[in-house]
Tab-separated table of N, CA and C in Angstrom:
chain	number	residue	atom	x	y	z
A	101	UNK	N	0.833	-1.177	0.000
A	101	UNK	CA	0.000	0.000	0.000
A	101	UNK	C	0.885	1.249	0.000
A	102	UNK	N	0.405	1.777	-0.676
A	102	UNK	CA	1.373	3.012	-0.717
A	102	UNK	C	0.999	4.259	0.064
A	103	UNK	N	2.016	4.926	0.762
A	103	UNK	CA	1.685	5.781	1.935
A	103	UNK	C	2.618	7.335	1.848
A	104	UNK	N	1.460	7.808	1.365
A	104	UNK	CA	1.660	9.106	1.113
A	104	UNK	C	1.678	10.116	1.877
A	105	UNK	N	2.872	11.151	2.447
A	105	UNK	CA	2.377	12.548	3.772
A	105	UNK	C	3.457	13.422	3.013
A	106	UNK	N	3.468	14.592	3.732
A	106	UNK	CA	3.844	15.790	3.067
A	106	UNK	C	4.802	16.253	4.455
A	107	UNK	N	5.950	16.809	3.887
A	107	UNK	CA	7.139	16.754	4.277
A	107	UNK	C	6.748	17.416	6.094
A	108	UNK	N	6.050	18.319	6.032
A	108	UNK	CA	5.833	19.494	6.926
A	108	UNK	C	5.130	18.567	8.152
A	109	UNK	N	4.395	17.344	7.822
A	109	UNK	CA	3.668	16.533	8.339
A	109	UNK	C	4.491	15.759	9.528
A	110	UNK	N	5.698	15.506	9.022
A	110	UNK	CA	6.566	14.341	9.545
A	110	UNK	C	7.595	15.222	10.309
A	111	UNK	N	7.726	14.612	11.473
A	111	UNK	CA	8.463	15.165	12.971
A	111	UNK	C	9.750	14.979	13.005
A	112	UNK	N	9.820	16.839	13.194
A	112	UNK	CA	11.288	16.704	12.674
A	112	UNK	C	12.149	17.015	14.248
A	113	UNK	N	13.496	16.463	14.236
A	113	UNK	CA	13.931	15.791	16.015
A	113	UNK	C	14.985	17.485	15.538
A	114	UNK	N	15.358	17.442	16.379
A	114	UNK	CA	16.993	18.627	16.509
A	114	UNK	C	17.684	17.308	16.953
A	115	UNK	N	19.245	17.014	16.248
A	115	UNK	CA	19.649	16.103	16.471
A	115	UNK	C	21.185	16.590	17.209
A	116	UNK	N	21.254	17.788	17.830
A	116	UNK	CA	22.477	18.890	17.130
A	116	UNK	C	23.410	18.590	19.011
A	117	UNK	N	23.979	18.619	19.269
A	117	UNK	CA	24.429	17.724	20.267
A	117	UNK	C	25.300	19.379	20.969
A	118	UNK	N	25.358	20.536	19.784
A	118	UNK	CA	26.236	21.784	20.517
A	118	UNK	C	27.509	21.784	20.011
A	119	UNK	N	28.456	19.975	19.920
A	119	UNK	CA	29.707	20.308	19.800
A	119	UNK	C	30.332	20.274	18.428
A	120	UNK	N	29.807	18.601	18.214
A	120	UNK	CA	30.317	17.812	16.964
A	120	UNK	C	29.155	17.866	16.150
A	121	UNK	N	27.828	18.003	16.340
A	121	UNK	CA	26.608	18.207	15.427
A	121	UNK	C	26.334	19.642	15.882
A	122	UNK	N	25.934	20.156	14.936
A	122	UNK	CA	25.675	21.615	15.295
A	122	UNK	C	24.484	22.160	14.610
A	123	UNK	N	23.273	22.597	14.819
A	123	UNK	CA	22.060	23.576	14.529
A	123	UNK	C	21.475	21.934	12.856
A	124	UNK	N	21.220	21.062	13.380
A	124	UNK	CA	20.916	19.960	12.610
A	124	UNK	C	19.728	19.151	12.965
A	125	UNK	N	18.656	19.140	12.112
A	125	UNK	CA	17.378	18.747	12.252
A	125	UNK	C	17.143	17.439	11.369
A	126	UNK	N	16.829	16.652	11.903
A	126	UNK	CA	16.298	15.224	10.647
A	126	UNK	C	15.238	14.973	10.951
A	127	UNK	N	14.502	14.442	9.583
A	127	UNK	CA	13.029	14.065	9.273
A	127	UNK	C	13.354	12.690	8.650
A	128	UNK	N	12.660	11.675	9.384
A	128	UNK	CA	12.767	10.288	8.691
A	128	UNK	C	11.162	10.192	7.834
A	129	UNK	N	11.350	10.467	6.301
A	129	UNK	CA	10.194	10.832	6.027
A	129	UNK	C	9.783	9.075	5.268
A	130	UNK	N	10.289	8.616	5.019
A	130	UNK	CA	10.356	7.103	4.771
A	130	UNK	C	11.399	5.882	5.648
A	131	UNK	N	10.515	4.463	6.163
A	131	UNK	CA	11.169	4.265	6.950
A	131	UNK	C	10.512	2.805	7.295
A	132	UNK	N	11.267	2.192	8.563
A	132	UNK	CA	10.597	1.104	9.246
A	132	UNK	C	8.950	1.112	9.017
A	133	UNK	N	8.859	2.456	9.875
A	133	UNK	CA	7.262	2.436	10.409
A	133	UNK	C	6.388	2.271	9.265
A	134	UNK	N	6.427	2.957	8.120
A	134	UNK	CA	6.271	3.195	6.979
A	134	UNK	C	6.107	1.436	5.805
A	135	UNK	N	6.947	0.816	6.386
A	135	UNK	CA	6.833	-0.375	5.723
A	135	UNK	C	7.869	-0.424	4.544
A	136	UNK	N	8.591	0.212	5.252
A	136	UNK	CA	9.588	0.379	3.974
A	136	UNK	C	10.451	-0.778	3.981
A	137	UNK	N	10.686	-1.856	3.236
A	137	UNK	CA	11.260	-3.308	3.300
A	137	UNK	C	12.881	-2.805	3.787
A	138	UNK	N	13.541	-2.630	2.714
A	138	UNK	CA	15.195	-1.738	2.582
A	138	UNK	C	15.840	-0.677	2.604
A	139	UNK	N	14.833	0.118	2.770
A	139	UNK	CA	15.425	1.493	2.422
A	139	UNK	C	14.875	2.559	3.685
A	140	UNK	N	15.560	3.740	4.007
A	140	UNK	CA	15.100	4.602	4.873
A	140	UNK	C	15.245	6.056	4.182
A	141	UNK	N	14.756	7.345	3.949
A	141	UNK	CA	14.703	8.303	3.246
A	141	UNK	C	14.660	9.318	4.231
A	142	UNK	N	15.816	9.966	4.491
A	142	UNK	CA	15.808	10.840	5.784
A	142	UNK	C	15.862	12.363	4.836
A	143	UNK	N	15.536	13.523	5.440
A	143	UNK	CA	16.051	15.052	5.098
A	143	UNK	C	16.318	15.537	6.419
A	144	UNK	N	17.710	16.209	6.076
A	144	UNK	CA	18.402	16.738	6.727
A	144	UNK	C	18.853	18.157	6.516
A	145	UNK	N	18.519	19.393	7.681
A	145	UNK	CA	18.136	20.522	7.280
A	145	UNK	C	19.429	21.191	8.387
A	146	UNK	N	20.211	21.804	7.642
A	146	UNK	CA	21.246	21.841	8.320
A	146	UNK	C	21.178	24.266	8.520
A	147	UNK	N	21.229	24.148	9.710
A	147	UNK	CA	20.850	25.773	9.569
A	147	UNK	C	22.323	26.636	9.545
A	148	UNK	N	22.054	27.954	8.934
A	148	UNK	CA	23.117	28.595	9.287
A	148	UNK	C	24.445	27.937	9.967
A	149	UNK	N	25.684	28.004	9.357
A	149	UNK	CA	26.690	27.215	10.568
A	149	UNK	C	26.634	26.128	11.063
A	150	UNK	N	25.782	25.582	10.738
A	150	UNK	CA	25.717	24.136	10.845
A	150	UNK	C	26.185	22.914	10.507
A	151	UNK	N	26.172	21.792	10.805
A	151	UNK	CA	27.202	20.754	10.876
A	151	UNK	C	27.214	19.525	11.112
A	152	UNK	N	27.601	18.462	10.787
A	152	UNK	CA	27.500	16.979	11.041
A	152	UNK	C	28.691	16.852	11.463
A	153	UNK	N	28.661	15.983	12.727
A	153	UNK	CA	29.788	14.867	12.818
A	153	UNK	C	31.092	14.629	11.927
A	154	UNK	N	32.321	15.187	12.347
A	154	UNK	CA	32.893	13.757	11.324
A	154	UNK	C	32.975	12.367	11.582
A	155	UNK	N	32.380	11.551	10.893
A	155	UNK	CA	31.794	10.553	10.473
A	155	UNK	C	32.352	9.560	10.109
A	156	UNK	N	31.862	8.259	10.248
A	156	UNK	CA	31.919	6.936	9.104
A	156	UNK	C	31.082	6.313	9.658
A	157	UNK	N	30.703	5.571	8.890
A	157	UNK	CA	29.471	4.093	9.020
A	157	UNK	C	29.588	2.918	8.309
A	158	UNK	N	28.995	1.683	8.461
A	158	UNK	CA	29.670	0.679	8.224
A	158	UNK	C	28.549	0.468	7.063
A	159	UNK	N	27.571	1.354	6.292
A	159	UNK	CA	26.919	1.516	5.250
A	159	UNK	C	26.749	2.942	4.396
A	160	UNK	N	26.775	2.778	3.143
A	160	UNK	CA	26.615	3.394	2.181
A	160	UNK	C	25.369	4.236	1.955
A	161	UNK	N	25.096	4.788	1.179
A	161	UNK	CA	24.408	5.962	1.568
A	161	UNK	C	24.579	7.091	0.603
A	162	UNK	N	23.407	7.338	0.021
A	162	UNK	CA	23.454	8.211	-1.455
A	162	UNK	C	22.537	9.773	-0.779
A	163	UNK	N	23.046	11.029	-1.387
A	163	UNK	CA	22.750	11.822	-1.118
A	163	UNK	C	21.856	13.182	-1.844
A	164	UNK	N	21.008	13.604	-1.721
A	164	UNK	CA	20.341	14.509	-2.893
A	164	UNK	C	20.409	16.036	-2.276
A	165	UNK	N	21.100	17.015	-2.361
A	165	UNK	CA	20.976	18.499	-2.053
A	165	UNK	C	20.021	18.848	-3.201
A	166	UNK	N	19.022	19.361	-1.768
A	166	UNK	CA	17.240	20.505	-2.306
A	166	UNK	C	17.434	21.995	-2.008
A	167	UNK	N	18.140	22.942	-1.005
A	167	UNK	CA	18.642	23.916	-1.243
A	167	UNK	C	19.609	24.239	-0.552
A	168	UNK	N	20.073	25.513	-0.659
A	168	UNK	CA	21.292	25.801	0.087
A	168	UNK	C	22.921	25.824	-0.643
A	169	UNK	N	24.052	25.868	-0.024
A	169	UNK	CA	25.072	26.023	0.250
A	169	UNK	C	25.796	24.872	0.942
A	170	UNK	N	26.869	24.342	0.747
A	170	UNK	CA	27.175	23.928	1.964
A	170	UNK	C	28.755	22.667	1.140
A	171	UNK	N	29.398	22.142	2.182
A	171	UNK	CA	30.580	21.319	1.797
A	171	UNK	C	30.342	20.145	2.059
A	172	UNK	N	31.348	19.020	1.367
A	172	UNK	CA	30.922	17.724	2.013
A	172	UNK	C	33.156	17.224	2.099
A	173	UNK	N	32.743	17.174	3.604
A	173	UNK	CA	34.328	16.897	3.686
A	173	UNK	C	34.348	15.572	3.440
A	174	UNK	N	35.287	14.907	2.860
A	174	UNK	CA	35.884	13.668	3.290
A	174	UNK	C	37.530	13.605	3.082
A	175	UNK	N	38.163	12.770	3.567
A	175	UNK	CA	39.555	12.921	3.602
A	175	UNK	C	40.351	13.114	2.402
A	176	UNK	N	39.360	12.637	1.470
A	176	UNK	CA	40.048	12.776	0.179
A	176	UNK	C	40.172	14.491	-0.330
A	177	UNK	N	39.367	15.309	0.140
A	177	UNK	CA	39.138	16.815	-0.161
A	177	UNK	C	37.921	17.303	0.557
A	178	UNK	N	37.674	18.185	-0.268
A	178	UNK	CA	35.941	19.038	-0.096
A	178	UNK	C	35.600	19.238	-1.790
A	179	UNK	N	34.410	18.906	-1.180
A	179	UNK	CA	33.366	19.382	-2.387
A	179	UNK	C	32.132	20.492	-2.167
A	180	UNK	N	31.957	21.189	-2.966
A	180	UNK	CA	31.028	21.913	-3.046
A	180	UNK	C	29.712	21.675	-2.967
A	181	UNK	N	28.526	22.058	-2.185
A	181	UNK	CA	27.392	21.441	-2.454
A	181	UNK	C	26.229	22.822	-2.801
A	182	UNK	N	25.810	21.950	-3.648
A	182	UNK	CA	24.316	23.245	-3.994
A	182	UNK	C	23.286	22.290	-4.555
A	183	UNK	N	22.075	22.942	-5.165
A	183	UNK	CA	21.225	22.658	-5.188
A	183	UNK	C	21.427	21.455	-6.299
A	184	UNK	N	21.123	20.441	-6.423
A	184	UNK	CA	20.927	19.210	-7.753
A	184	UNK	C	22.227	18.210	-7.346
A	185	UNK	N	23.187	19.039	-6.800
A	185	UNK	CA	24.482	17.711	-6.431
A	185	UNK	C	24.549	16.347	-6.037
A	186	UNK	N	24.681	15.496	-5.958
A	186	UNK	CA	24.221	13.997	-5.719
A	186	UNK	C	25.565	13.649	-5.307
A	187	UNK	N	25.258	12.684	-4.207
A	187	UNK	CA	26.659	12.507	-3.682
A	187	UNK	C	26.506	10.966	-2.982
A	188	UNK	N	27.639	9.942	-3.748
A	188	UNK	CA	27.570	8.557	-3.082
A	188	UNK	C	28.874	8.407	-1.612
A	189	UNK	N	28.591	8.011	-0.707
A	189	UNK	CA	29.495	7.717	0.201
A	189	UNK	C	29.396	6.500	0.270
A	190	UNK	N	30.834	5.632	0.380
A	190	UNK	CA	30.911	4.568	0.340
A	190	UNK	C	31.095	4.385	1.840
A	191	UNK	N	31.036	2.986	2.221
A	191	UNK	CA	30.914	2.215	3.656
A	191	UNK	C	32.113	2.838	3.954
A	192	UNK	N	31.878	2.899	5.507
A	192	UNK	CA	33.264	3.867	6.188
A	192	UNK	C	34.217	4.559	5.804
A	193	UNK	N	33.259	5.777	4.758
A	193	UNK	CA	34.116	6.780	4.196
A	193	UNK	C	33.915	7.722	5.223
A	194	UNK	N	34.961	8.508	6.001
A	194	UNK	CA	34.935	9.394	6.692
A	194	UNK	C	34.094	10.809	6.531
A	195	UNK	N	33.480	11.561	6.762
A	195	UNK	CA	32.926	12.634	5.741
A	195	UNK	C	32.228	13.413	7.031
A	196	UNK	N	31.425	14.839	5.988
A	196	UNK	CA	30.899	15.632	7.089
A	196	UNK	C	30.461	16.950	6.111
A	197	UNK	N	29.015	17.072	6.261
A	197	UNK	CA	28.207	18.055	5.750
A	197	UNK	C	27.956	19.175	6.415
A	198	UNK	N	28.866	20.488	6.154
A	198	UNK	CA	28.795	21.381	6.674
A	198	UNK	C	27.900	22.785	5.994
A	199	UNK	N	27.206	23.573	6.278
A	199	UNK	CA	26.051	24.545	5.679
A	199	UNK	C	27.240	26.100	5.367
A	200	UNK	N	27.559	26.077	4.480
A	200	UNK	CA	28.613	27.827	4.400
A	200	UNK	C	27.786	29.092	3.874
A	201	UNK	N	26.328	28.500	3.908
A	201	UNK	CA	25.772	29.997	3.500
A	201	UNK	C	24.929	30.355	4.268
A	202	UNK	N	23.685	31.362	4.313
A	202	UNK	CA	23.494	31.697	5.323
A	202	UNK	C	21.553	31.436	5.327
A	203	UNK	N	21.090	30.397	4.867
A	203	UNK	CA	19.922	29.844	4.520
A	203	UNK	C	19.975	28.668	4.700
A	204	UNK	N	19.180	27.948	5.064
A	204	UNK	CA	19.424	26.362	5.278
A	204	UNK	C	20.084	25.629	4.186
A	205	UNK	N	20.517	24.523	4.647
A	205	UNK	CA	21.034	23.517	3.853
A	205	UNK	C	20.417	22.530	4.155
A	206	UNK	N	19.702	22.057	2.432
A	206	UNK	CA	18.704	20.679	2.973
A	206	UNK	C	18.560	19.760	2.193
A	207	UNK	N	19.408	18.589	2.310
A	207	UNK	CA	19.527	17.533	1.910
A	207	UNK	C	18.903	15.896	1.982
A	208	UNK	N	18.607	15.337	1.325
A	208	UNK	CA	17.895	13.781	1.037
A	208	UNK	C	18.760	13.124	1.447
A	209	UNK	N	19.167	12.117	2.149
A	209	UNK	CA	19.749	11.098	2.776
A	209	UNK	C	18.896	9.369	2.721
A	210	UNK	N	19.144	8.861	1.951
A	210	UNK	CA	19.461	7.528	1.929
A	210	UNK	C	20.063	6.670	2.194
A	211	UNK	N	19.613	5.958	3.210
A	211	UNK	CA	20.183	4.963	3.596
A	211	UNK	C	19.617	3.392	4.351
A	212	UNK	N	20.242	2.179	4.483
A	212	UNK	CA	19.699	0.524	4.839
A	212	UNK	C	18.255	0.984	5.262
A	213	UNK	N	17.335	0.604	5.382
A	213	UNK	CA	16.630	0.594	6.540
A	213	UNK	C	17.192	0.555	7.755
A	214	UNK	N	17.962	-0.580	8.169
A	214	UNK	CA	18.204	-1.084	9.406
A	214	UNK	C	18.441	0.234	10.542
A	215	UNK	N	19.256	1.186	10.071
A	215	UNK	CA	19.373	2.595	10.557
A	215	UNK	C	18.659	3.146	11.337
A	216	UNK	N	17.732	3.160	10.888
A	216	UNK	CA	16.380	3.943	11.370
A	216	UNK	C	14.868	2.694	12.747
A	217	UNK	N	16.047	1.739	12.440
A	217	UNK	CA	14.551	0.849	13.114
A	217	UNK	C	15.307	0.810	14.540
């Protein structure tokens, strides 16, 4: 059955911890609950100055930027992020999505299910 809601609908946590996460909100808008067999579909709304973790995980994980500004570190360099960029991280690639402009940064996050349950 297919299960349809609208972004504004679905409860969004502050995930932002002050030190290493900073001004960072996620919406698991597809998911376990949802019936989603494999997959989990998170957005991640990263405000002003804002920031993720540096990171790794022991899964992969494809990425969609919807607006904004912002970098995606990994050890290999930085990349630029804006609106349409698509970005694959492979299993325990180190990395970290930081917001450099001054409007949110808000990105699609994909990833296992298992994540989210």
């Amino acid at each position: 059955m297919a299960v349809v809601k609208r972004v504004h609908e679905v409860e969004a946590r502050d995930v932002s911890d002050g030190r290493e996460t900073v001004n960072v909100v996620k919406q698991v808008l597809i998911g376990p609950k949802d019936g989603a067999p494999t997959f989990a579909v998170r957005l991640f709304t990263l405000g002003a100055g804002g920031h993720t973790p540096k990171h790794r995980h022991p899964f992969e994980h494809g990425v969609l930027v919807l607006e904004g500004e912002g970098v995606l570190w990994t050890e290999a360099g930085t990349q630029r992020l804006s609106p349409g960029t698509v970005v694959f991280l492979a299993p325990d690639e180190y990395h970290q999505f930081s917001n450099t402009g001054s409007s949110p940064l808000k990105f699609i996050c994909i990833v296992p299910k298992y994540v989210e349950e």
